[in-house]
DNA sequence: CATGAATGAGGATTCATTCAT
DNA sequence: TATGAATGAATCCTCATTCAT
């Protein structure tokens, strides 16, 4: 009981750093983000960061993980819905809900992937895994809809999202995402 | 005749730099690319770069322009085709032809856009212009096909390309682009 | 006791840098002085300088402040003297005492002012403030002597000092300062 | 006659460079002025400068010479006046006439001297010579007035000018020069 | 564990000077 | 002579990473 104060005060500095990193890296990009930026955002002294993460790359990895866990949460929520069509459309709906963020900074996973793909760290494989998870989940839904081309459809859906995120961001226009979202929902319905 | 080699080398140092920049920036990303990298790729002494471009940003801008001119060339070639369907499918075919490059480095315009959108330079507006050109051209084709939803379709098409470029790059799998290319061609045919 | 050396060395790294900057900038001039020069003079690694001062200009500003504080100290000491005449003559006496330094590098404030006036930073306003302080103090003394033209006299006195500093420096002849000092003291006495 | 065209077109590129250098160096200071600045001001291609001056320092020297010749011209004009008092007061009057320039950039000779004294080139001796000329001339005038302390007075006069130039420049206030000019004229009259 | 401070390896940029024509 | 272009040595500044306490 005595330590509860301390425990409650810093409920995982490590986690706070990872969360802050996820946000700041999304907003500023990996290369333009300083360790100091992240430390500041997490309200952690710069020197202390290294107690939790040996290198900047490890912090980036933690940020990727955070995005991954976020995705897991989203998927878990979607799985409560009764039909695959509804699940897929709910996914699209979620994207549309985030359109303001996309207009400003693009898709968190997508922009991270684009940037990390320029490197030969394992980091690019890390982000690929997350993308894979989403892809697999979408594939399952299309399969549940009885489509034999489920993989292809899953790729098309995720690609459509990544692409419209990029355009939405490039033109700073959230409406692009909204319009494309409607189109994708109609498309899902048309697949029976 | 003997001096032609040397004589021919100078004429386009500025252009050589822009071309090299376009390539290297695509391959390595803007932030990770050093002026020295570009200078080396263009076989120009670092100090000399500044004779042609006052800042790194100006060199990036020149690289963007190079990509823009490349796009213009492509579009001009496409316009020789008789029907809008053929033109659009030829565009898609071109993307598929470039799938190996996309698998390695992603779409030149798209990755550049993703990275530059993190900045508040005019550079992000510059790349948006190029994307706009492509979008406008695609819209014209859909319009020529008699579609009233030409804008929406154009956005969907370009988004699909940008998205599949990202996935192709993320998974280092050119086949993704090929498959999606076929799907897009079928889709175009279905719109008549 | 053994570690006192090291312990004592840290306490004022920032101040050590400012002091070193004040000296080196006086000796070499602002433009000719490298950050490395100052770092070396303060026995601080170059990279570390930026922990204390974000830019070279901020370091220059700190040096100006150092000169300003030095002036305050001098003025405070002068104010202990009973009559304005004595105070003014003591000021002049101080100048004469520093004539060797003036012969080598000129008046610290004056040379700095001359150089910074070529710039449009706020730095030139910073040095003007210090000059103003000296001017105001001199004016008060002449006022205390009952002179209605106190401002004009103050300007004349400071100008005489700045001018003779320049000549002393130009001709590398400390005697110029000494002679002019005597003249100024006689002049002060003549004003009653 | 045939060469008159050419002769008239470029009446001494060398001289044009020296004049431009004198002006630009006064305005911007030696260190902050690039060769390109001077070349541009003289409307001479950069590469061509080196045909006339082997190094930047030689150009600075030429600028100093230009100021020296300017001084000679002024002195020559003053010498037309009948009495030493009138000559000295005319000198002071000239300073006052130039007060706007002094407020902006200080005294050409003085600021140059201040900057060059920081160097160990012969350049600082060069500027000292010019200052010497002025000093000698003033000394002669005081001598002609029958003063045995002519040297000391000459030094005081020139120092007063250099000092008030600095203050005028520091405070950007031409009036300072005007006021001090009046004071100096009264002072000259009082010496008889 | 915490933290302010230290360090040094780059990276962009400037500019005097040189060169080829 | 004239001139655009070339060159490389400096210089300022950033930042990941380490260290001492």
PDB file of C-alpha atoms in Angstrom, chain C residues 12-192:
ATOM      1  CA  UNK C  12      30.161  27.733 -13.926  1.00  0.00           C
ATOM      2  CA  UNK C  13      30.605  26.236 -17.333  1.00  0.00           C
ATOM      3  CA  UNK C  14      28.012  28.530 -18.740  1.00  0.00           C
ATOM      4  CA  UNK C  15      29.645  31.473 -17.060  1.00  0.00           C
ATOM      5  CA  UNK C  16      33.064  30.286 -18.095  1.00  0.00           C
ATOM      6  CA  UNK C  17      31.882  30.253 -21.676  1.00  0.00           C
ATOM      7  CA  UNK C  18      30.426  33.720 -21.420  1.00  0.00           C
ATOM      8  CA  UNK C  19      33.618  35.074 -19.901  1.00  0.00           C
ATOM      9  CA  UNK C  20      35.792  33.379 -22.477  1.00  0.00           C
ATOM     10  CA  UNK C  21      33.510  34.651 -25.205  1.00  0.00           C
ATOM     11  CA  UNK C  22      33.737  38.202 -23.871  1.00  0.00           C
ATOM     12  CA  UNK C  23      37.502  38.026 -23.949  1.00  0.00           C
ATOM     13  CA  UNK C  24      38.008  36.261 -27.244  1.00  0.00           C
ATOM     14  CA  UNK C  25      35.381  38.296 -29.053  1.00  0.00           C
ATOM     15  CA  UNK C  26      37.107  41.432 -27.841  1.00  0.00           C
ATOM     16  CA  UNK C  27      40.469  40.180 -28.991  1.00  0.00           C
ATOM     17  CA  UNK C  28      39.514  38.783 -32.363  1.00  0.00           C
ATOM     18  CA  UNK C  29      36.256  40.436 -33.284  1.00  0.00           C
ATOM     19  CA  UNK C  30      32.904  38.742 -33.697  1.00  0.00           C
ATOM     20  CA  UNK C  31      33.187  37.625 -37.288  1.00  0.00           C
ATOM     21  CA  UNK C  32      36.695  36.301 -37.056  1.00  0.00           C
ATOM     22  CA  UNK C  33      35.985  34.339 -33.937  1.00  0.00           C
ATOM     23  CA  UNK C  34      34.999  30.744 -34.330  1.00  0.00           C
ATOM     24  CA  UNK C  35      32.815  28.876 -31.902  1.00  0.00           C
ATOM     25  CA  UNK C  36      35.734  26.514 -31.669  1.00  0.00           C
ATOM     26  CA  UNK C  37      37.941  29.418 -30.608  1.00  0.00           C
ATOM     27  CA  UNK C  38      35.647  30.245 -27.739  1.00  0.00           C
ATOM     28  CA  UNK C  39      35.196  26.614 -26.793  1.00  0.00           C
ATOM     29  CA  UNK C  40      38.939  26.157 -26.694  1.00  0.00           C
ATOM     30  CA  UNK C  41      39.425  29.286 -24.606  1.00  0.00           C
ATOM     31  CA  UNK C  42      36.856  28.021 -22.134  1.00  0.00           C
ATOM     32  CA  UNK C  43      38.248  24.505 -22.305  1.00  0.00           C
ATOM     33  CA  UNK C  44      34.908  23.106 -23.316  1.00  0.00           C
ATOM     34  CA  UNK C  45      34.269  20.650 -26.162  1.00  0.00           C
ATOM     35  CA  UNK C  46      32.656  22.382 -29.106  1.00  0.00           C
ATOM     36  CA  UNK C  47      29.602  20.207 -29.163  1.00  0.00           C
ATOM     37  CA  UNK C  48      28.964  20.991 -25.543  1.00  0.00           C
ATOM     38  CA  UNK C  49      28.743  24.702 -26.152  1.00  0.00           C
ATOM     39  CA  UNK C  50      25.368  24.154 -27.691  1.00  0.00           C
ATOM     40  CA  UNK C  51      24.065  22.724 -24.489  1.00  0.00           C
ATOM     41  CA  UNK C  52      24.402  26.166 -22.994  1.00  0.00           C
ATOM     42  CA  UNK C  53      23.855  28.408 -25.971  1.00  0.00           C
ATOM     43  CA  UNK C  54      21.592  27.474 -28.832  1.00  0.00           C
ATOM     44  CA  UNK C  55      23.401  29.636 -31.359  1.00  0.00           C
ATOM     45  CA  UNK C  56      26.546  31.626 -31.778  1.00  0.00           C
ATOM     46  CA  UNK C  57      24.501  34.793 -31.495  1.00  0.00           C
ATOM     47  CA  UNK C  58      23.280  33.803 -28.069  1.00  0.00           C
ATOM     48  CA  UNK C  59      26.849  33.365 -27.002  1.00  0.00           C
ATOM     49  CA  UNK C  60      27.684  36.801 -28.337  1.00  0.00           C
ATOM     50  CA  UNK C  61      24.745  38.142 -26.399  1.00  0.00           C
ATOM     51  CA  UNK C  62      26.056  36.511 -23.250  1.00  0.00           C
ATOM     52  CA  UNK C  63      29.409  38.129 -23.892  1.00  0.00           C
ATOM     53  CA  UNK C  64      27.738  41.499 -24.228  1.00  0.00           C
ATOM     54  CA  UNK C  65      25.949  40.899 -20.972  1.00  0.00           C
ATOM     55  CA  UNK C  66      29.253  40.081 -19.354  1.00  0.00           C
ATOM     56  CA  UNK C  67      30.627  43.403 -20.492  1.00  0.00           C
ATOM     57  CA  UNK C  68      27.479  45.038 -19.201  1.00  0.00           C
ATOM     58  CA  UNK C  69      27.859  43.508 -15.776  1.00  0.00           C
ATOM     59  CA  UNK C  70      31.452  44.531 -15.741  1.00  0.00           C
ATOM     60  CA  UNK C  71      30.366  48.088 -16.374  1.00  0.00           C
ATOM     61  CA  UNK C  72      27.837  47.902 -13.561  1.00  0.00           C
ATOM     62  CA  UNK C  73      30.567  46.808 -11.193  1.00  0.00           C
ATOM     63  CA  UNK C  74      32.773  49.670 -12.230  1.00  0.00           C
ATOM     64  CA  UNK C  75      29.974  52.196 -11.840  1.00  0.00           C
ATOM     65  CA  UNK C  76      29.046  50.817  -8.445  1.00  0.00           C
ATOM     66  CA  UNK C  77      32.614  51.307  -7.280  1.00  0.00           C
ATOM     67  CA  UNK C  78      32.721  54.850  -8.637  1.00  0.00           C
ATOM     68  CA  UNK C  79      29.545  55.735  -6.826  1.00  0.00           C
ATOM     69  CA  UNK C  80      31.364  55.334  -3.544  1.00  0.00           C
ATOM     70  CA  UNK C  81      33.347  58.474  -4.260  1.00  0.00           C
ATOM     71  CA  UNK C  82      32.089  61.706  -2.680  1.00  0.00           C
ATOM     72  CA  UNK C  83      31.875  64.234  -5.533  1.00  0.00           C
ATOM     73  CA  UNK C  84      30.803  63.940  -9.169  1.00  0.00           C
ATOM     74  CA  UNK C  85      34.083  65.432 -10.290  1.00  0.00           C
ATOM     75  CA  UNK C  86      35.997  62.755  -8.462  1.00  0.00           C
ATOM     76  CA  UNK C  87      33.725  60.062  -9.848  1.00  0.00           C
ATOM     77  CA  UNK C  88      34.183  61.237 -13.410  1.00  0.00           C
ATOM     78  CA  UNK C  89      37.917  61.568 -13.031  1.00  0.00           C
ATOM     79  CA  UNK C  90      38.083  58.116 -11.518  1.00  0.00           C
ATOM     80  CA  UNK C  91      36.255  56.822 -14.558  1.00  0.00           C
ATOM     81  CA  UNK C  92      38.812  58.446 -16.792  1.00  0.00           C
ATOM     82  CA  UNK C  93      41.561  57.093 -14.574  1.00  0.00           C
ATOM     83  CA  UNK C  94      40.210  53.605 -15.052  1.00  0.00           C
ATOM     84  CA  UNK C  95      40.354  54.069 -18.791  1.00  0.00           C
ATOM     85  CA  UNK C  96      43.936  55.128 -18.579  1.00  0.00           C
ATOM     86  CA  UNK C  97      44.757  52.128 -16.423  1.00  0.00           C
ATOM     87  CA  UNK C  98      43.450  49.899 -19.179  1.00  0.00           C
ATOM     88  CA  UNK C  99      45.452  51.625 -21.880  1.00  0.00           C
ATOM     89  CA  UNK C 100      47.613  48.610 -22.690  1.00  0.00           C
ATOM     90  CA  UNK C 101      44.540  46.537 -23.394  1.00  0.00           C
ATOM     91  CA  UNK C 102      43.077  49.359 -25.445  1.00  0.00           C
ATOM     92  CA  UNK C 103      46.258  49.606 -27.469  1.00  0.00           C
ATOM     93  CA  UNK C 104      46.022  45.970 -28.333  1.00  0.00           C
ATOM     94  CA  UNK C 105      42.324  45.439 -28.840  1.00  0.00           C
ATOM     95  CA  UNK C 106      40.491  48.734 -28.397  1.00  0.00           C
ATOM     96  CA  UNK C 107      37.617  49.361 -26.029  1.00  0.00           C
ATOM     97  CA  UNK C 108      35.631  46.164 -25.540  1.00  0.00           C
ATOM     98  CA  UNK C 109      32.278  47.860 -25.786  1.00  0.00           C
ATOM     99  CA  UNK C 110      33.264  50.186 -28.589  1.00  0.00           C
ATOM    100  CA  UNK C 111      34.769  47.618 -30.926  1.00  0.00           C
ATOM    101  CA  UNK C 112      31.843  45.332 -30.288  1.00  0.00           C
ATOM    102  CA  UNK C 113      29.448  48.173 -31.043  1.00  0.00           C
ATOM    103  CA  UNK C 114      31.264  49.035 -34.243  1.00  0.00           C
ATOM    104  CA  UNK C 115      31.064  45.493 -35.478  1.00  0.00           C
ATOM    105  CA  UNK C 116      27.521  44.728 -34.388  1.00  0.00           C
ATOM    106  CA  UNK C 117      26.169  47.918 -35.914  1.00  0.00           C
ATOM    107  CA  UNK C 118      26.746  46.282 -39.283  1.00  0.00           C
ATOM    108  CA  UNK C 119      24.111  43.711 -38.477  1.00  0.00           C
ATOM    109  CA  UNK C 120      20.374  43.818 -38.162  1.00  0.00           C
ATOM    110  CA  UNK C 121      20.156  41.412 -35.250  1.00  0.00           C
ATOM    111  CA  UNK C 122      18.900  42.685 -31.965  1.00  0.00           C
ATOM    112  CA  UNK C 123      22.529  42.333 -30.953  1.00  0.00           C
ATOM    113  CA  UNK C 124      23.279  45.883 -31.995  1.00  0.00           C
ATOM    114  CA  UNK C 125      20.471  47.133 -29.762  1.00  0.00           C
ATOM    115  CA  UNK C 126      21.901  45.072 -26.919  1.00  0.00           C
ATOM    116  CA  UNK C 127      25.251  46.776 -27.067  1.00  0.00           C
ATOM    117  CA  UNK C 128      23.561  50.151 -27.451  1.00  0.00           C
ATOM    118  CA  UNK C 129      21.870  49.573 -24.119  1.00  0.00           C
ATOM    119  CA  UNK C 130      25.181  49.171 -22.391  1.00  0.00           C
ATOM    120  CA  UNK C 131      26.531  52.293 -23.955  1.00  0.00           C
ATOM    121  CA  UNK C 132      23.370  54.024 -22.826  1.00  0.00           C
ATOM    122  CA  UNK C 133      23.960  52.984 -19.228  1.00  0.00           C
ATOM    123  CA  UNK C 134      27.383  54.573 -19.252  1.00  0.00           C
ATOM    124  CA  UNK C 135      26.035  57.664 -20.926  1.00  0.00           C
ATOM    125  CA  UNK C 136      23.238  58.046 -18.416  1.00  0.00           C
ATOM    126  CA  UNK C 137      25.600  57.661 -15.517  1.00  0.00           C
ATOM    127  CA  UNK C 138      27.938  60.308 -16.880  1.00  0.00           C
ATOM    128  CA  UNK C 139      25.013  62.613 -17.485  1.00  0.00           C
ATOM    129  CA  UNK C 140      23.972  62.270 -13.860  1.00  0.00           C
ATOM    130  CA  UNK C 141      27.407  63.288 -12.724  1.00  0.00           C
ATOM    131  CA  UNK C 142      27.453  66.402 -14.860  1.00  0.00           C
ATOM    132  CA  UNK C 143      23.974  67.202 -13.644  1.00  0.00           C
ATOM    133  CA  UNK C 144      25.144  66.819 -10.071  1.00  0.00           C
ATOM    134  CA  UNK C 145      27.809  69.342 -10.941  1.00  0.00           C
ATOM    135  CA  UNK C 146      25.040  71.756 -11.772  1.00  0.00           C
ATOM    136  CA  UNK C 147      25.529  71.736 -15.523  1.00  0.00           C
ATOM    137  CA  UNK C 148      22.423  72.303 -17.598  1.00  0.00           C
ATOM    138  CA  UNK C 149      24.194  70.887 -20.649  1.00  0.00           C
ATOM    139  CA  UNK C 150      24.838  67.612 -18.841  1.00  0.00           C
ATOM    140  CA  UNK C 151      23.680  65.405 -21.690  1.00  0.00           C
ATOM    141  CA  UNK C 152      25.913  67.099 -24.221  1.00  0.00           C
ATOM    142  CA  UNK C 153      28.851  66.864 -21.892  1.00  0.00           C
ATOM    143  CA  UNK C 154      28.230  63.210 -21.190  1.00  0.00           C
ATOM    144  CA  UNK C 155      28.140  62.474 -24.891  1.00  0.00           C
ATOM    145  CA  UNK C 156      31.339  64.448 -25.392  1.00  0.00           C
ATOM    146  CA  UNK C 157      33.107  62.569 -22.633  1.00  0.00           C
ATOM    147  CA  UNK C 158      32.149  59.108 -23.775  1.00  0.00           C
ATOM    148  CA  UNK C 159      32.863  60.036 -27.369  1.00  0.00           C
ATOM    149  CA  UNK C 160      36.292  61.266 -26.370  1.00  0.00           C
ATOM    150  CA  UNK C 161      36.965  57.930 -24.712  1.00  0.00           C
ATOM    151  CA  UNK C 162      35.699  55.848 -27.597  1.00  0.00           C
ATOM    152  CA  UNK C 163      37.657  57.948 -30.054  1.00  0.00           C
ATOM    153  CA  UNK C 164      40.897  57.846 -28.159  1.00  0.00           C
ATOM    154  CA  UNK C 165      40.469  54.109 -27.707  1.00  0.00           C
ATOM    155  CA  UNK C 166      40.265  53.758 -31.436  1.00  0.00           C
ATOM    156  CA  UNK C 167      43.346  55.891 -32.021  1.00  0.00           C
ATOM    157  CA  UNK C 168      45.266  54.180 -29.258  1.00  0.00           C
ATOM    158  CA  UNK C 169      44.429  50.881 -30.868  1.00  0.00           C
ATOM    159  CA  UNK C 170      45.131  52.036 -34.392  1.00  0.00           C
ATOM    160  CA  UNK C 171      48.554  53.376 -33.489  1.00  0.00           C
ATOM    161  CA  UNK C 172      49.218  50.701 -30.904  1.00  0.00           C
ATOM    162  CA  UNK C 173      50.267  53.525 -28.605  1.00  0.00           C
ATOM    163  CA  UNK C 174      49.026  53.444 -24.982  1.00  0.00           C
ATOM    164  CA  UNK C 175      50.488  56.881 -24.393  1.00  0.00           C
ATOM    165  CA  UNK C 176      47.764  58.440 -26.499  1.00  0.00           C
ATOM    166  CA  UNK C 177      45.241  57.260 -23.963  1.00  0.00           C
ATOM    167  CA  UNK C 178      47.336  58.560 -21.088  1.00  0.00           C
ATOM    168  CA  UNK C 179      47.717  62.007 -22.581  1.00  0.00           C
ATOM    169  CA  UNK C 180      44.069  62.307 -23.473  1.00  0.00           C
ATOM    170  CA  UNK C 181      43.177  61.087 -19.998  1.00  0.00           C
ATOM    171  CA  UNK C 182      45.043  63.988 -18.450  1.00  0.00           C
ATOM    172  CA  UNK C 183      43.373  66.392 -20.795  1.00  0.00           C
ATOM    173  CA  UNK C 184      39.955  65.057 -19.928  1.00  0.00           C
ATOM    174  CA  UNK C 185      40.651  65.315 -16.205  1.00  0.00           C
ATOM    175  CA  UNK C 186      41.688  68.912 -16.629  1.00  0.00           C
ATOM    176  CA  UNK C 187      38.567  69.491 -18.670  1.00  0.00           C
ATOM    177  CA  UNK C 188      36.366  68.003 -15.967  1.00  0.00           C
ATOM    178  CA  UNK C 189      37.982  70.224 -13.370  1.00  0.00           C
ATOM    179  CA  UNK C 190      37.451  73.251 -15.592  1.00  0.00           C
ATOM    180  CA  UNK C 191      33.698  72.689 -15.672  1.00  0.00           C
ATOM    181  CA  UNK C 192      33.212  73.130 -11.926  1.00  0.00           C
TER     182      UNK C 192
END
